[in-house]
CSV table of C-alpha atoms and ligand atoms in Angstrom, one decimal:
chain,number,residue,atom,x,y,z
A,212,MET,CA,-29.7,-12.6,5.2
A,213,SER,CA,-28.8,-14.4,8.2
A,214,GLY,CA,-26.2,-16.7,9.4
A,215,LYS,CA,-22.5,-15.9,8.4
A,216,PRO,CA,-21.6,-12.6,7.0
A,217,ARG,CA,-20.8,-13.2,2.8
A,218,LEU,CA,-18.0,-11.3,1.3
A,219,HIS,CA,-18.8,-10.2,-1.9
A,220,TYR,CA,-15.4,-9.3,-4.2
A,221,PHE,CA,-12.7,-11.5,-6.4
A,222,ASP,CA,-10.5,-14.6,-5.3
A,223,GLY,CA,-7.6,-12.2,-4.2
A,224,ARG,CA,-6.3,-10.0,-1.9
A,225,GLY,CA,-7.1,-6.1,-2.9
A,226,ARG,CA,-9.8,-3.7,-0.5
A,227,MET,CA,-11.2,-7.3,1.2
A,228,GLU,CA,-8.0,-8.8,2.6
A,229,PRO,CA,-8.1,-6.6,5.7
A,230,ILE,CA,-11.8,-7.3,6.5
A,231,ARG,CA,-10.9,-11.1,5.7
A,232,TRP,CA,-8.2,-10.3,8.7
A,233,LEU,CA,-10.5,-8.8,10.9
A,234,LEU,CA,-13.6,-11.1,11.0
A,235,ALA,CA,-10.4,-14.1,11.1
A,236,ALA,CA,-9.0,-12.6,14.2
A,237,ALA,CA,-12.4,-11.7,15.9
A,238,GLY,CA,-13.0,-16.0,15.5
A,239,VAL,CA,-16.0,-15.5,12.9
A,240,GLU,CA,-17.0,-17.5,10.3
A,241,PHE,CA,-17.5,-16.4,6.6
A,242,GLU,CA,-18.4,-17.1,3.0
A,243,GLU,CA,-17.5,-15.6,0.3
A,244,SER,CA,-19.2,-15.2,-3.3
A,245,TYR,CA,-16.6,-14.7,-5.7
A,246,MET,CA,-16.5,-12.0,-9.1
A,247,GLU,CA,-15.1,-14.1,-11.8
A,248,LYS,CA,-15.7,-11.4,-14.6
A,249,ASN,CA,-17.1,-8.2,-15.3
A,250,ALA,CA,-20.7,-9.5,-15.7
A,251,ASP,CA,-20.5,-10.9,-12.1
A,252,LEU,CA,-19.7,-6.6,-11.3
A,253,LYS,CA,-22.4,-5.4,-13.6
A,254,LYS,CA,-25.2,-8.1,-11.8
A,255,LEU,CA,-23.9,-6.8,-8.2
A,256,GLN,CA,-24.7,-3.3,-9.6
A,257,ARG,CA,-27.8,-3.8,-11.4
A,258,ASP,CA,-29.4,-5.8,-8.7
A,259,GLY,CA,-29.0,-2.4,-6.4
A,260,SER,CA,-26.8,-4.6,-4.0
A,261,LEU,CA,-23.8,-2.0,-4.3
A,262,LEU,CA,-24.3,1.5,-2.6
A,263,PHE,CA,-22.0,3.0,-4.8
A,264,GLN,CA,-21.2,0.2,-7.5
A,265,GLN,CA,-18.3,-0.6,-5.8
A,266,VAL,CA,-17.1,-4.1,-4.0
A,267,PRO,CA,-15.7,-4.7,-1.5
A,268,MET,CA,-19.5,-5.6,-0.1
A,269,VAL,CA,-20.0,-7.4,2.8
A,270,GLU,CA,-23.8,-9.1,3.7
A,271,MET,CA,-23.6,-8.8,7.5
A,272,ASP,CA,-26.7,-8.8,10.0
A,273,GLY,CA,-29.3,-8.2,7.2
A,274,MET,CA,-27.0,-5.3,6.0
A,275,LYS,CA,-25.3,-4.8,2.9
A,276,LEU,CA,-21.9,-2.7,3.4
A,277,VAL,CA,-19.5,-1.1,1.5
A,278,GLN,CA,-16.6,1.3,1.8
A,279,THR,CA,-13.6,-0.7,3.1
A,280,ARG,CA,-13.4,1.6,6.2
A,281,ALA,CA,-16.7,1.7,7.2
A,282,ILE,CA,-17.1,-2.6,6.8
A,283,ALA,CA,-14.0,-2.6,9.1
A,284,ASN,CA,-15.2,-0.1,11.7
A,285,TYR,CA,-18.0,-2.2,12.1
A,286,ILE,CA,-16.5,-5.3,12.5
A,287,SER,CA,-14.0,-4.1,14.8
A,288,THR,CA,-16.7,-2.4,17.3
A,289,LYS,CA,-18.9,-5.8,17.3
A,290,TYR,CA,-16.0,-7.6,17.9
A,291,ASN,CA,-14.4,-5.7,20.6
A,292,LEU,CA,-11.2,-4.8,18.7
A,293,TYR,CA,-11.6,-1.3,18.5
A,294,GLY,CA,-9.7,0.0,22.3
A,295,LYS,CA,-11.6,0.5,25.4
A,296,ASP,CA,-12.5,3.9,25.1
A,297,LEU,CA,-12.1,7.3,22.5
A,298,LYS,CA,-8.4,7.9,23.6
A,299,GLU,CA,-8.0,4.3,22.7
A,300,ARG,CA,-10.4,4.1,19.6
A,301,THR,CA,-8.9,7.7,18.2
A,302,LEU,CA,-5.0,6.4,18.7
A,303,ILE,CA,-6.1,2.8,16.9
A,304,ASP,CA,-7.8,5.2,14.2
A,305,MET,CA,-4.6,7.3,13.6
A,306,TYR,CA,-2.4,4.1,13.4
A,307,VAL,CA,-4.7,2.3,10.7
A,308,GLU,CA,-5.3,5.3,8.6
A,309,GLY,CA,-1.5,5.2,8.5
A,310,MET,CA,-2.1,1.5,7.4
A,311,PHE,CA,-5.0,2.0,4.8
A,312,ASP,CA,-2.7,4.9,3.1
A,313,LEU,CA,0.5,2.4,3.1
A,314,ASN,CA,-1.8,-0.6,2.3
A,315,GLU,CA,-3.1,1.5,-1.0
A,316,LEU,CA,0.2,1.3,-2.0
A,317,LEU,CA,0.8,-2.4,-1.6
A,318,MET,CA,-2.3,-3.2,-3.3
A,319,THR,CA,-1.4,-0.9,-6.5
A,320,TYR,CA,1.6,-2.5,-7.3
A,321,GLU,CA,0.7,-5.5,-9.5
A,322,ILE,CA,-1.9,-3.1,-11.1
A,323,GLN,CA,1.5,-0.5,-12.2
A,324,PRO,CA,2.2,-0.6,-15.7
A,325,ALA,CA,5.1,-1.9,-16.4
A,326,ASP,CA,7.3,1.0,-17.3
A,327,LYS,CA,5.8,2.3,-13.4
A,328,LYS,CA,6.6,-0.6,-11.5
A,329,GLU,CA,10.5,0.0,-10.7
A,330,GLN,CA,9.7,3.2,-9.3
A,331,HIS,CA,6.9,2.4,-7.5
A,332,PHE,CA,8.2,-0.5,-5.4
A,333,ALA,CA,10.9,1.6,-4.3
A,334,ASN,CA,8.8,4.1,-3.3
A,335,MET,CA,6.7,1.8,-1.3
A,336,MET,CA,9.7,0.6,0.4
A,337,ASP,CA,10.9,3.5,1.2
A,338,LYS,CA,8.3,4.9,2.7
A,339,THR,CA,7.2,1.2,4.8
A,340,GLU,CA,10.8,2.0,6.2
A,341,SER,CA,10.8,5.1,6.9
A,342,ARG,CA,7.6,6.2,7.3
A,343,TYR,CA,5.6,3.6,8.7
A,344,PHE,CA,7.9,0.8,10.2
A,345,SER,CA,9.8,2.9,12.6
A,346,VAL,CA,7.0,4.5,13.5
A,347,PHE,CA,5.7,1.2,14.7
A,348,GLU,CA,8.8,0.2,16.0
A,349,LYS,CA,8.8,3.3,18.1
A,350,VAL,CA,5.4,3.3,19.5
A,351,LEU,CA,6.1,-0.4,20.7
A,352,LYS,CA,9.8,0.4,22.1
A,353,ASP,CA,8.2,3.6,24.2
A,354,HIS,CA,5.1,2.1,26.0
A,355,GLY,CA,7.2,-1.6,26.5
A,356,LYS,CA,3.4,-3.4,25.9
A,357,ASP,CA,2.4,-5.9,23.9
A,358,PHE,CA,-0.4,-4.6,21.8
A,359,LEU,CA,0.1,-1.2,19.8
A,360,VAL,CA,-3.1,0.0,22.2
A,361,GLY,CA,-3.3,-0.4,25.4
A,362,ASN,CA,-3.9,-4.2,27.0
A,363,GLN,CA,-5.4,-5.8,24.7
A,364,LEU,CA,-5.7,-7.1,20.8
A,365,SER,CA,-7.5,-4.8,18.4
A,366,ARG,CA,-7.3,-4.0,14.8
A,367,ALA,CA,-4.5,-1.9,15.1
A,368,ASP,CA,-2.6,-5.0,16.1
A,369,VAL,CA,-4.3,-7.2,13.2
A,370,GLN,CA,-4.0,-4.2,10.7
A,371,LEU,CA,-0.1,-4.3,11.1
A,372,LEU,CA,0.6,-7.8,10.9
A,373,GLU,CA,-0.9,-8.3,7.9
A,374,ILE,CA,1.8,-5.7,6.6
A,375,ILE,CA,4.2,-6.8,8.0
A,376,LEU,CA,3.3,-10.3,6.4
A,377,MET,CA,3.4,-8.8,3.1
A,378,ILE,CA,6.3,-6.9,3.4
A,379,GLU,CA,8.4,-10.1,4.2
A,380,GLU,CA,7.0,-11.6,1.4
A,381,TRP,CA,8.7,-8.9,-1.0
A,382,LYS,CA,11.7,-8.1,1.6
A,383,PRO,CA,12.4,-10.1,4.2
A,384,GLU,CA,15.7,-8.4,5.0
A,385,MET,CA,13.8,-5.1,6.0
A,386,PHE,CA,13.1,-6.8,10.0
A,387,ALA,CA,17.1,-6.9,10.4
A,388,LYS,CA,15.9,-2.7,11.4
A,389,PHE,CA,13.2,-3.3,13.4
A,390,PRO,CA,13.7,-6.3,16.3
A,391,LEU,CA,10.4,-5.0,17.9
A,392,LEU,CA,8.4,-5.5,15.2
A,393,GLN,CA,9.9,-9.2,14.5
A,394,SER,CA,8.9,-10.0,18.0
A,395,PHE,CA,5.3,-8.5,17.4
A,396,LYS,CA,5.0,-10.5,14.4
A,397,ALA,CA,5.8,-13.7,16.5
A,398,ARG,CA,3.4,-12.8,19.5
A,399,ILE,CA,0.3,-11.7,17.4
A,400,SER,CA,0.7,-15.1,15.0
A,401,ASN,CA,0.1,-17.0,17.7
A,402,ILE,CA,-2.7,-15.9,18.8
A,403,PRO,CA,-5.3,-18.6,18.3
A,404,THR,CA,-7.7,-17.5,16.0
A,405,ILE,CA,-4.5,-15.6,13.8
A,406,LYS,CA,-2.7,-18.7,14.2
A,407,LYS,CA,-5.8,-20.7,12.6
A,408,PHE,CA,-5.7,-17.9,9.6
A,409,LEU,CA,-2.0,-18.2,9.1
A,410,GLN,CA,-2.4,-22.2,8.5
A,411,PRO,CA,-2.8,-23.4,5.1
A,412,GLY,CA,-6.0,-24.0,3.9
A,413,SER,CA,-7.9,-21.1,5.5
A,414,GLN,CA,-9.3,-18.1,3.7
A,415,ARG,CA,-6.3,-16.2,3.5
A,416,LYS,CA,-5.2,-15.1,0.0
A,417,PRO,CA,-2.4,-15.7,-1.7
A,418,PRO,CA,-0.5,-12.7,-3.4
A,419,SER,CA,-1.7,-12.3,-7.0
A,420,ASP,CA,0.4,-14.0,-9.9
A,421,ASP,CA,-0.1,-12.2,-13.4
A,422,ASP,CA,-2.9,-14.4,-14.5
A,423,ALA,CA,-4.6,-13.6,-11.3
A,424,VAL,CA,-3.5,-10.0,-11.8
A,425,ASP,CA,-5.1,-10.2,-15.3
A,426,LYS,CA,-8.4,-11.2,-14.5
A,427,VAL,CA,-8.9,-8.7,-11.9
A,428,MET,CA,-8.0,-6.0,-14.9
A,429,LYS,CA,-10.7,-7.7,-16.5
A,430,ILE,CA,-13.4,-7.6,-14.0
A,431,PHE,CA,-12.6,-4.3,-13.4
A,432,TYR,CA,-11.4,-2.2,-16.7
A,433,SER,CA,-13.2,-3.9,-19.2
B,1931,IBG,N1,-13.7,3.7,-1.4
B,1931,IBG,C1,-14.2,2.2,-1.8
B,1931,IBG,C2,-14.0,1.2,-0.6
B,1931,IBG,O1,-12.8,1.4,0.3
B,1931,IBG,O2,-14.7,0.0,-0.3
B,1931,IBG,C3,-13.0,2.2,-3.2
B,1931,IBG,C4,-13.8,0.5,-3.3
B,1931,IBG,C5,-13.3,0.6,-4.5
B,1931,IBG,O3,-12.1,1.0,-5.3
B,1931,IBG,N2,-14.0,-0.9,-6.1
B,1931,IBG,C6,-13.1,-1.1,-7.1
B,1931,IBG,C7,-14.5,-1.5,-7.9
B,1931,IBG,O4,-15.6,-1.6,-7.3
B,1931,IBG,C8,-12.4,-2.4,-6.5
B,1931,IBG,S1,-11.1,-2.5,-5.7
B,1931,IBG,N3,-14.7,-0.9,-8.7
B,1931,IBG,C9,-16.0,-0.6,-9.9
B,1931,IBG,C10,-16.1,0.5,-9.9
B,1931,IBG,O5,-17.2,0.8,-11.2
B,1931,IBG,O6,-15.7,1.5,-9.3
B,1931,IBG,C11,-10.0,-2.0,-6.8
B,1931,IBG,C12,-8.4,-2.5,-6.9
B,1931,IBG,C13,-7.9,-3.3,-7.6
B,1931,IBG,C14,-6.6,-4.0,-7.3
B,1931,IBG,I1,-8.7,-3.5,-8.9
B,1931,IBG,C15,-6.1,-2.9,-6.0
B,1931,IBG,C16,-7.0,-2.4,-5.5
B,1931,IBG,C17,-8.0,-2.2,-6.0
């Protein structure tokens, strides 16, 4: 286990996408092994690769890392995306924990049963606007700086950009109310490593279509 990190997940966003984003922002090349069917998950579970029998799992620096937040913390610390001191780090933690909560709503939309989808969509858009985007807009307005925390790029910026782009796929009109998030998006998207990740052909994953959702359901729920 040396060389590039290897990511074990399915070929879609889910819980692995923030990890792909962080590695890409840090300029770290990575390889991926995709699970195609339930037997692939079973195999990883049987061979002892998954501490809690769950993915995402990332092989990196001689470890088999699990738990999304632990993996993201490791990458952020290793590649200096976690603030300059304890106070900055704690602020970053507060912001990204909010983002993880929001991301949970966004990620689980596609796997909702048909009769729950409309309500789920309304709830997640309402929370995005009133609970999260309004807060990050205010943070940027109050300190007037380029990054969410301090004077350098952090995981909070990377994870917020990921969410902004996801919301834009569903509801672009949301941004009319958030001019500072719009300029934030343009600024962070222009950072060379991130710009590269946003080009076609990168390891960034597209939104799931119905076939992709079916496949995921079969991997995890069959
Ligand atoms: N707390 C863990 C983490 O953050 O890593 C949760 C991991 C988790 O829920 N993993 C799921 C899993 O491995 C796959 S992602 N399940 C197998 C099992 O036996 O528990 C589930 C997911 C889907 C779609 I599917 C959207 C979001 C998440």
